[in-house]
XYZ file of C-alpha atoms in Angstrom:
417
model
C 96.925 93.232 66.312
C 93.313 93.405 67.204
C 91.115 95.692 69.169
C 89.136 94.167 72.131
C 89.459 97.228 73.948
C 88.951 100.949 73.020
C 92.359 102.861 72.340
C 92.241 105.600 75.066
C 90.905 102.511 77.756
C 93.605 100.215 76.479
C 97.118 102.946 76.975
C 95.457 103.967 80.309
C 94.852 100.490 81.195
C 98.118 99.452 80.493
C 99.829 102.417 82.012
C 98.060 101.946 85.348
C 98.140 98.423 85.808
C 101.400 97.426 83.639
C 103.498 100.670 83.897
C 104.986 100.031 87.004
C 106.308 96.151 86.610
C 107.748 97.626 83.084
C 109.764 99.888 84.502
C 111.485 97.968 87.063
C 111.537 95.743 84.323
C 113.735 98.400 82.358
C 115.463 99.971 85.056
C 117.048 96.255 85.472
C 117.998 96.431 82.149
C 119.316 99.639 81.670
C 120.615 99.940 84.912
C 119.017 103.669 85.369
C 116.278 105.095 86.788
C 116.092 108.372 84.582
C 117.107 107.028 81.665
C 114.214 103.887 82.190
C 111.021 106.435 83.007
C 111.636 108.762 79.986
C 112.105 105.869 77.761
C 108.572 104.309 79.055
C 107.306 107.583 78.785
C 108.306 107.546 75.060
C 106.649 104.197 74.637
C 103.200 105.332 76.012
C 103.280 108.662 74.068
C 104.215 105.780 70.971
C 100.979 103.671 71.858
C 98.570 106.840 72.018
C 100.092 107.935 68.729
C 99.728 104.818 66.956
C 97.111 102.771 68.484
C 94.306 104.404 67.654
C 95.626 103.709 63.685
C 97.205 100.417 63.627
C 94.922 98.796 66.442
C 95.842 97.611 69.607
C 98.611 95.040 70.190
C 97.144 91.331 71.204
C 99.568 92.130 74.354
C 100.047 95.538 75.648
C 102.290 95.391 78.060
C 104.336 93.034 76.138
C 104.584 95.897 72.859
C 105.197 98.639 75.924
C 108.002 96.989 76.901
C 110.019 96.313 74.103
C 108.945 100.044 72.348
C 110.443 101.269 75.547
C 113.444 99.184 75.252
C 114.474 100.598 71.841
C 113.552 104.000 73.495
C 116.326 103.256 75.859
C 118.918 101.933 73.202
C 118.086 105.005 70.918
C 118.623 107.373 74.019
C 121.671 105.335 74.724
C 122.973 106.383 71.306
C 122.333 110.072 71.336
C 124.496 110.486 74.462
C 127.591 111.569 72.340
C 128.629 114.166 74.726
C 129.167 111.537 77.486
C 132.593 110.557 78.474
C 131.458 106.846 79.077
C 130.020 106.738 75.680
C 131.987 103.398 74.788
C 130.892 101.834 77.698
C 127.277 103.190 77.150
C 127.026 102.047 73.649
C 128.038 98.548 74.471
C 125.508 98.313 76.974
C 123.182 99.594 74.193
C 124.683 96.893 71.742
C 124.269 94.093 74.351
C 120.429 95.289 75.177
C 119.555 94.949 71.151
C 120.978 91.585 70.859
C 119.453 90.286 74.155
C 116.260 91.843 73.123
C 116.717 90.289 69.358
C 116.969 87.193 71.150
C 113.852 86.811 73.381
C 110.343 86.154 72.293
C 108.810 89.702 72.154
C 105.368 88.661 73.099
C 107.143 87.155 76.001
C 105.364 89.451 79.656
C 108.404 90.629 81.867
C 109.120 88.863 85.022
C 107.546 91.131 87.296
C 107.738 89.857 90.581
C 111.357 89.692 90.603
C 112.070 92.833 89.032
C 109.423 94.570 91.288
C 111.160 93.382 94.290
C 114.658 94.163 93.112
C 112.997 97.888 92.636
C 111.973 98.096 95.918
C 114.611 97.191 97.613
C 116.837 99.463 95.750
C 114.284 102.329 96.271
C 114.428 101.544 99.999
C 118.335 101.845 100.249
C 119.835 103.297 103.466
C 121.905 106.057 101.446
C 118.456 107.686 100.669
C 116.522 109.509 103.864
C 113.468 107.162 104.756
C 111.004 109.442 103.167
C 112.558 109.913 99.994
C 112.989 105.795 99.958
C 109.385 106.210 100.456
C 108.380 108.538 97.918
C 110.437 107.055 95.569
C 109.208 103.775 95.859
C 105.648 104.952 96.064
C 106.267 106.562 92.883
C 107.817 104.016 90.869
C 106.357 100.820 92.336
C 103.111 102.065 93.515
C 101.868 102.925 90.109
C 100.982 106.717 92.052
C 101.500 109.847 91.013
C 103.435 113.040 92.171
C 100.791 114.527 93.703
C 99.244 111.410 94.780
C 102.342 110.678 96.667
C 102.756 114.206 98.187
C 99.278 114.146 99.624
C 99.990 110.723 100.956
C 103.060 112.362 102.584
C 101.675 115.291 103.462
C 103.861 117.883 101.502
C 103.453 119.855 98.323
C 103.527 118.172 94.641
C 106.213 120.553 93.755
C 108.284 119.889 96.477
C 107.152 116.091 96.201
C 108.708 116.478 92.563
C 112.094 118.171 93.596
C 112.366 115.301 96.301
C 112.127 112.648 93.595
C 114.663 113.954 91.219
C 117.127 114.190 93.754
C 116.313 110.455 95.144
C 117.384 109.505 91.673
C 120.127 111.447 91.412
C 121.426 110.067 94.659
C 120.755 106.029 93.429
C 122.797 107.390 90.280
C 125.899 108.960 91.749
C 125.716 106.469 94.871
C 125.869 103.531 92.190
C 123.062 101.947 94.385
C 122.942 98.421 92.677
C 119.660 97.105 91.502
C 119.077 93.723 93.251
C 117.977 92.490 96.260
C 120.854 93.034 99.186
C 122.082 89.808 100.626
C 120.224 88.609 104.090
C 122.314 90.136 106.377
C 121.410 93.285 104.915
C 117.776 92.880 104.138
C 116.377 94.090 108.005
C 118.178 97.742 108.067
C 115.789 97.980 104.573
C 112.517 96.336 105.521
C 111.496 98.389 107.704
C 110.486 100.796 104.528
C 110.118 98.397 102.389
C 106.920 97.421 105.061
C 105.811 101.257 104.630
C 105.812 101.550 101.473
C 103.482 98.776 100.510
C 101.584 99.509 103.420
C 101.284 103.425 102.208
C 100.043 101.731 98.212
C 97.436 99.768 100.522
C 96.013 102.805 102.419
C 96.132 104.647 99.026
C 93.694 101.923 97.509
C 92.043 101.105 100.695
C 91.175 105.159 101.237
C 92.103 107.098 97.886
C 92.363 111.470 99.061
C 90.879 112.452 96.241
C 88.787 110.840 93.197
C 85.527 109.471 92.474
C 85.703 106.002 93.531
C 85.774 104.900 97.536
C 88.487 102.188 97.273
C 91.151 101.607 94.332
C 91.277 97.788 94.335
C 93.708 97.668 91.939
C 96.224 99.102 94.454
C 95.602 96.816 97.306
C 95.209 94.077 95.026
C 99.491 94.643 94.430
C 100.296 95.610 97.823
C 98.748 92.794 98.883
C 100.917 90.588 96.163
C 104.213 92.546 96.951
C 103.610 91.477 100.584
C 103.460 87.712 99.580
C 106.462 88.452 97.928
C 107.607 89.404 101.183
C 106.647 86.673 103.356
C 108.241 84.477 100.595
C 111.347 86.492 100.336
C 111.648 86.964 104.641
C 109.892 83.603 105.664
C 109.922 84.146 109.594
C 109.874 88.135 110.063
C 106.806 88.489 112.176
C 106.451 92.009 111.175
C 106.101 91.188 107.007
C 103.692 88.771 108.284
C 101.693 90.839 110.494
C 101.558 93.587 107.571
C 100.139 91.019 105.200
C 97.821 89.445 107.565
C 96.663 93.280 108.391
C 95.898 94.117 104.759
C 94.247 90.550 103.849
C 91.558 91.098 107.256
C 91.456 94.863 105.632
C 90.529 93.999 101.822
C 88.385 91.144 102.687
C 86.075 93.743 103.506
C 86.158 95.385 100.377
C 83.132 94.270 98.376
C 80.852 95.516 100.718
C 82.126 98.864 101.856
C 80.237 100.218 98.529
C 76.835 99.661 97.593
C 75.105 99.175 93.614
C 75.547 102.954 93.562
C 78.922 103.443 94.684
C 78.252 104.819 97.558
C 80.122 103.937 100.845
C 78.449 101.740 103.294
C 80.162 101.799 106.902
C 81.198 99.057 108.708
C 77.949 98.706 110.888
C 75.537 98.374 107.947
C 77.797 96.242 105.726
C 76.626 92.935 104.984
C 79.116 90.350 106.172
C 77.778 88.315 104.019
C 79.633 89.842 101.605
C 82.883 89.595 103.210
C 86.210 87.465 101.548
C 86.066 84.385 104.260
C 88.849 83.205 102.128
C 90.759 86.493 102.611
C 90.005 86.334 106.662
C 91.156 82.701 107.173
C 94.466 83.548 105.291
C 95.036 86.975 107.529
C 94.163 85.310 110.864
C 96.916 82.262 109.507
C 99.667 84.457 108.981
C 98.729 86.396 112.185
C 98.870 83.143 114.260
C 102.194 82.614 112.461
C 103.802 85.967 113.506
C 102.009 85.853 116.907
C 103.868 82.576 117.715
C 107.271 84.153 116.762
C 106.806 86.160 120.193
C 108.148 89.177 118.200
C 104.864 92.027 118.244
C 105.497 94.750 116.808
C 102.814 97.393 115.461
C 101.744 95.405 112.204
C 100.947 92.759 113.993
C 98.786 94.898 116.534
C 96.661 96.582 113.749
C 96.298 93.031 112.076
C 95.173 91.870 115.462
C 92.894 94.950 115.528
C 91.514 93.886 112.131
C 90.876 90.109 113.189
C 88.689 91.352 116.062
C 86.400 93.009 113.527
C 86.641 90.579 111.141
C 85.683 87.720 113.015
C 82.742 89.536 114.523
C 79.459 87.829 113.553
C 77.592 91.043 113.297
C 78.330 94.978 114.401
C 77.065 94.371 117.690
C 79.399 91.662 118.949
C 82.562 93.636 118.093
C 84.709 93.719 121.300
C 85.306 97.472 120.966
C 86.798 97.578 124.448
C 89.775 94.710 123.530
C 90.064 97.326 120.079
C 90.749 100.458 122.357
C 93.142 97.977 124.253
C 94.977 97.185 121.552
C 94.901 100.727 120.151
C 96.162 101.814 123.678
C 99.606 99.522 123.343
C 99.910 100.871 119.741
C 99.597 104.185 120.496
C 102.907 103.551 122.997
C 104.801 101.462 120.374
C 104.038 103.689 117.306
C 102.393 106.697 118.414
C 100.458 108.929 115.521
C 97.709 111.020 115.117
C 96.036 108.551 113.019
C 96.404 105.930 115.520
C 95.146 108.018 118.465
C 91.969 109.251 116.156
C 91.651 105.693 116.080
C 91.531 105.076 119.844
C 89.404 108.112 120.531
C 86.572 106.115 117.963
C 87.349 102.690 120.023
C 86.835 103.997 123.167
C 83.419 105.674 121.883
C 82.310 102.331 120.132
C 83.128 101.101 123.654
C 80.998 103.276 125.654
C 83.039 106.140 126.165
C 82.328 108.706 124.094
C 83.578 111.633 126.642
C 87.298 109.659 126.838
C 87.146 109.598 123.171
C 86.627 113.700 122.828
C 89.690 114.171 125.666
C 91.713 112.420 123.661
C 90.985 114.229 120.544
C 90.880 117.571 121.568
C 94.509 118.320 121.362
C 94.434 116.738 117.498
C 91.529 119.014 116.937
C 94.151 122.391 118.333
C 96.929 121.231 116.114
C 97.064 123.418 113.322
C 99.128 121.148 111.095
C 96.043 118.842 111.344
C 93.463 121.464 110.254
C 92.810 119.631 106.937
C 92.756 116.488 108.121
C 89.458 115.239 107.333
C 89.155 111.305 109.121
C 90.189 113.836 112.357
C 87.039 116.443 111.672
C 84.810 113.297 110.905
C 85.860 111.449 113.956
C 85.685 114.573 116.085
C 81.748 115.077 114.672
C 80.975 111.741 115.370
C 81.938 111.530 119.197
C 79.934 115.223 119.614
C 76.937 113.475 118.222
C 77.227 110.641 120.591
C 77.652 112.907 123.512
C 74.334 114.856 122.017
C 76.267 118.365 120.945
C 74.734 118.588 117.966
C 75.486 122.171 116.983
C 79.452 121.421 117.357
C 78.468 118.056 115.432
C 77.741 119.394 112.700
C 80.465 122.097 112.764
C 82.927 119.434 112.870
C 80.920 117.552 109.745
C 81.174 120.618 107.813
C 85.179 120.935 108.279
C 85.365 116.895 107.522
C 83.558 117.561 104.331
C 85.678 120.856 103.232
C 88.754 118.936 103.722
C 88.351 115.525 101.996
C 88.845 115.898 97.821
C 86.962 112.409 97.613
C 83.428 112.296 96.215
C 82.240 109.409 97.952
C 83.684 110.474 101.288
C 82.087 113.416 100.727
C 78.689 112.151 100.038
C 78.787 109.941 102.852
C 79.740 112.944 105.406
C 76.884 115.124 104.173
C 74.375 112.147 104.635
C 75.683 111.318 108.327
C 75.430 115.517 108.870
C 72.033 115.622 107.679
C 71.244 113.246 110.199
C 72.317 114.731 113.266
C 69.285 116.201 115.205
């Protein structure tokens, strides 16, 4: 044991960046969802109960894991009332020898088991969005409410959604592995939103203090190697990982020495990954040659144009609101037409932009939708309506729950005339 690392940091660092590869480790093992989260549950309550006395472990995750194990084999036990106890207690029996066997210290091999997880999360017996949520949940390292803000619902019904995803996976005796290939393309299309939702949750957190969470696009963007490794010629994986390198490339200088945000016209490009670009735009060209588009492959394309920009003023906003245009038909959204409304401002007109947004503004179900508000104030600034401007920047402001979001709004208010 030693302590590098205060207690409290250490179980929350653990938790957020190890949790999630330990429990697909476990639910491998175990073969249960349920069963798996309340046994790492009782490992983490174990670390914040004894780490702060004994010290903490040279290798957290590695001590998480095989606490959590014995959690498992001890909850195995207890089960007397079950009429597959026999069977039950063997599995117990064969998870203490196996785990007698291996080097404790040994880390869990995460990809695999990650990927096995999602696919099983992303089976066709479960409706798409609780294959979403699910996944989300387990892999994404988010939690309940995070997810139900990122789908739009309440936590407690976000809660009563995932308990009966795992029921299902239970009673369905949904196998944990990846399916064979002829079976992998009536999966990945979820499989592509749910990595793509753990992006967007990193690249734009709802709520918090911080502007991005790079730890989250930092593993969506390695479960979407994973991906291309596992898929090889899908131009759709592709395009999603080619879309969120261009994206995260641009991380390090969307936030200045204070935290604050900077926006995309006053960021220093300087400070952009060049390493992150040139791999995006490859694996675009790759799924571009396939002759396959799909709408990953449009937003990556979207991304490229900004990317390879050599300052603000050079963007080709008109080829943007193109592109937006054709995604928009393929995969129509609100998000994507708030998108196109901005494009077509950026690309001199502003007035096209507001007709296209006025029937998001009307839409009750998209009252609290702040990127809507702020796009709506910033096309009433640019056609000099200052009044409604900042009428809109005050309902972008009351509906975001992220500090730096916040701040930034307020500033770009306070500026309109």
């Amino acid at each position: 044991m030693s302590g590098p690392l205060g207690e409290d940091t250490a179980v929350a660092r653990a938790f957020r960046e190890e949790g999630p590869g330990i429990l697909a480790t476990l639910i491998g093992q175990v073969g249960d969802f349920q069963l798996a989260e309340d046994a790492l549950q009782d490992a983490f309550a174990a670390a914040v109960a004894t780490w702060p006395r004994d010290g903490v472990p040279d290798r957290p995750g590695a001590w998480i894991t095989t606490t959590a194990r014995r959690r498992a084999i001890d909850r195995l036990r207890r089960e007397r009332g079950l009429a597959d106890r026999i069977v039950r207690l063997a599995h117990a029996a064969a998870l203490e020898a196996a785990g007698d066997e291996e080097d404790p210290g040994e880390p869990p091999p995460i990809g695999d088991d990650r990927l096995r997880l999602m696919f099983t999360c992303c089976h066709p017996a479960l409706a798409l969005e609780a294959r979403v949520a699910l996944t989300l949940k387990s892999l994404g390292g988010l939690t309940t409410a995070e997810v139900a803000r990122a789908l739009l619902t309440s936590e407690p019904a976000m809660a009563q959604r995932l308990v009966r995803a795992k029921r299902r996976i239970a009673a369905a005796g949904i196998p944990y592995r990846v399916p064979p290939a002829h079976l992998l393309p009536e999966r990945l299309s979820g499989v592509l939103a749910v990595v793509y939702l753990v992006f967007n949750e990193g690249y734009a957190p709802g709520d918090g203090d911080r502007l991005v969470r790079g730890e989250l696009c930092a593993e969506a963007i390695r479960l979407g190697r994973l991906l291309v490794r596992l898929m090889g010629d899908d131009p759709e994986t592709l395009g999603l990982l080619a879309l969120m390198l261009l994206q995260d490339a641009r991380r390090g200088a969307r936030v200045d020495g204070d935290g604050a945000a900077v926006p995309l016209d006053r960021q220093d490009r300087e400070q952009w990954d060049r390493g992150r670009i040139a791999e995006g735009v490859r694996a675009l060209d790759e799924a571009l040659v396939l002759r396959a588009p799909g709408p990953y492959q449009l937003q990556a394309a979207i991304a490229a144009l900004h990317a390879t920009a050599p300052e603000a003023a050079a963007t080709d906003w008109a080829q943007i609101a193109a592109l937006y245009a054709e995604l928009d038909r393929r995969a129509p959204s609100p998000v994507v037409r708030i998108n196109r409304a901005a494009a077509l401002a950026f690309a001199g007109s502003p007035e096209a932009g507001l007709s296209l947004l006025q029937p998001l503004v009307s839409d009750p179900r998209l009252a609290a939708y702040a990127p809507l508000h702020a796009a709506h104030a910033e096309l009433l600034r640019r056609v000099d309506a200052p009044e409604a401007a900042r009428a809109a920047y005050d309902r972008a402001i009351a509906a975001t729950a992220n500090a730096v979001q916040r701040a930034e709004l307020t500033r770009r208010r306070a500026l309109v005339a």
